[in-house]
Amino acid sequence: MEKKGILIVISGFSGAGKGTLVRELLRRYDEYALSVSMTTREPRAGERDGVEYFFTDRAHFEETIARGGLLEYAGYCGNYYGTPKVWVEEQLSAGRNVILEIEIQGALEIKEKFPESLLLFVTPPSAAELERRLTERKTESAEVIAKRLARAAEESEGVEAYDYIVVNDILEECAEEIHMLVDAARRAPVRRKELIGEIREELNRFAKGVQD
Ligand code: 5GP
């Protein structure tokens, strides 16, 4: 297998259970590393700076954009969110599969910059289940929930840009499914360029030997 890790984007409607799913994936397998994003959103109760996010203000976020410190960034429900660049590049070079848990605009930007990235979209089994999960977690006001549901409707239009859709019904099964997809993705020619290149070169040498 190639030494470089795969850049995996995991998106999904707010309330689809992406966070829990990613934690389950990290718990089960040690080949994944989760990128911690930078955001201008206020921390929720229990969120720690540098763990869930790097919390910052707009001025610092915009400075980071200006000096090219982000792989991608997007506006989401009135706040900025972005992926710090250096850490992700280091982890990929060290052979780890890096997970970006980001929304759709950022996902599309990543696919354009890194065509060999893998884009996964997580959805609950139904819209009603999504609404129920958002309401039950009690971390957002009714107004924010309404905003997030409206955003989900918009995002549902862009799902075709992803490589795979994963239905998050039973957590453990879903984590396993993602791991399986990543494993299969490793075997795609776009991610086996080194191997194909070596074989091709050798075959060409054989062919030349026959001709000479
Ligand atoms: P939340 O406020 O619920 O933590 O996140 C809101 C949305 O922002 C989620 O869809 C999440 O995946 C997305 N998000 C988190 N970090 C990033 C990031 O670095 N870049 C982009 N484009 N989206 C992000």
Coordinates of N, CA, C and O and ligand atoms in Angstrom, one line a residue, residues 10 12 14 18 37-38 41 44 47 53 72-74 76 81-83 101-103 105-107 137 140 148 155, ligand 1:
I10 N -15.6 13.6 6.1 CA -16.9 13.1 6.6 C -17.8 14.3 6.8 O -17.5 15.2 7.6
G12 N -22.1 15.6 6.8 CA -23.5 15.1 7.1 C -24.3 16.1 7.7 O -23.8 17.1 8.2
S14 N -26.3 18.4 10.2 CA -26.1 18.7 11.6 C -27.1 17.8 12.4 O -28.3 17.8 12.1
K18 N -22.3 12.6 13.3 CA -21.0 12.4 12.8 C -19.9 12.4 13.9 O -19.0 11.6 13.8
S37 N -10.6 21.5 13.9 CA -10.8 22.7 13.1 C -10.7 24.0 13.9 O -10.8 23.9 15.2
M38 N -10.6 25.1 13.2 CA -10.6 26.4 13.9 C -12.0 27.0 13.6 O -12.6 26.8 12.5
R41 N -17.2 30.1 16.2 CA -18.4 29.8 17.0 C -18.1 29.8 18.5 O -17.0 29.4 18.8
R44 N -19.7 25.2 23.0 CA -20.8 24.7 23.7 C -20.4 24.3 25.1 O -19.2 24.0 25.3
E47 N -17.2 21.9 25.8 CA -16.2 21.9 24.7 C -15.0 22.6 25.2 O -15.0 23.6 25.9
Y53 N -12.5 22.0 19.1 CA -12.1 23.0 18.1 C -11.0 23.9 18.7 O -10.8 23.9 19.9
E72 N -8.8 24.6 3.8 CA -10.1 25.0 3.3 C -10.8 25.8 4.5 O -10.5 25.6 5.6
Y73 N -11.8 26.6 4.1 CA -12.7 27.1 5.2 C -14.0 27.5 4.6 O -14.2 27.5 3.4
A74 N -15.0 27.7 5.5 CA -16.4 28.0 5.0 C -17.1 28.8 6.0 O -16.8 28.7 7.2
Y76 N -20.6 29.0 8.0 CA -21.7 28.1 8.3 C -22.6 28.7 9.4 O -22.1 28.9 10.5
Y81 N -15.5 28.3 9.8 CA -14.9 27.1 10.2 C -13.8 26.8 9.2 O -14.0 27.0 8.0
G82 N -12.7 26.3 9.7 CA -11.6 26.0 8.7 C -10.6 24.9 9.2 O -10.5 24.7 10.4
T83 N -9.9 24.3 8.3 CA -9.0 23.2 8.6 C -7.6 23.7 8.6 O -7.1 24.1 7.6
E101 N -13.9 16.5 9.6 CA -15.3 16.4 9.8 C -15.8 17.8 9.4 O -15.8 18.7 10.3
I102 N -16.2 18.0 8.2 CA -16.5 19.4 7.7 C -17.8 19.4 6.8 O -18.3 18.4 6.4
E103 N -18.3 20.6 6.6 CA -19.5 20.8 5.9 C -19.2 20.7 4.3 O -18.1 20.7 3.9
Q105 N -19.4 22.8 1.6 CA -18.6 23.8 0.8 C -17.1 23.4 1.0 O -16.4 23.4 0.0
G106 N -16.7 23.2 2.2 CA -15.3 22.8 2.5 C -15.0 21.5 1.8 O -13.9 21.3 1.3
A107 N -15.9 20.5 1.8 CA -15.7 19.2 1.2 C -15.4 19.4 -0.3 O -14.5 18.8 -0.8
R137 N -30.8 16.6 21.7 CA -29.4 16.8 22.3 C -29.4 18.1 23.1 O -28.5 18.3 23.9
E140 N -28.8 23.3 21.3 CA -29.2 24.5 20.5 C -30.6 25.0 20.8 O -31.5 24.2 21.2
R148 N -30.4 25.1 11.3 CA -29.6 23.9 10.9 C -30.5 23.0 10.0 O -29.9 22.3 9.1
E155 N -28.1 21.4 1.9 CA -27.0 20.5 1.7 C -27.4 19.2 1.0 O -26.6 18.6 0.3
Ligands
5GP1 P1 -20.8 22.5 14.8 O1 -21.1 24.0 15.0 O2 -22.1 21.7 14.9 O3 -19.7 22.0 15.6 O4 -20.4 22.4 13.2 C1 -21.2 23.0 12.2 C2 -20.7 22.5 10.9 O5 -19.4 22.9 10.6 C3 -20.7 20.9 10.8 O6 -21.3 20.5 9.6 C4 -19.2 20.6 10.8 O7 -18.9 19.4 10.1 C5 -18.7 21.8 10.0 N1 -17.3 22.1 10.2 C6 -16.5 21.8 11.4 N2 -15.2 22.1 11.1 C7 -15.1 22.6 9.9 C8 -14.0 23.0 9.0 O8 -12.9 23.1 9.4 N3 -14.3 23.4 7.8 C9 -15.6 23.3 7.3 N4 -15.8 23.7 6.0 N5 -16.7 22.9 8.0 C10 -16.4 22.5 9.3

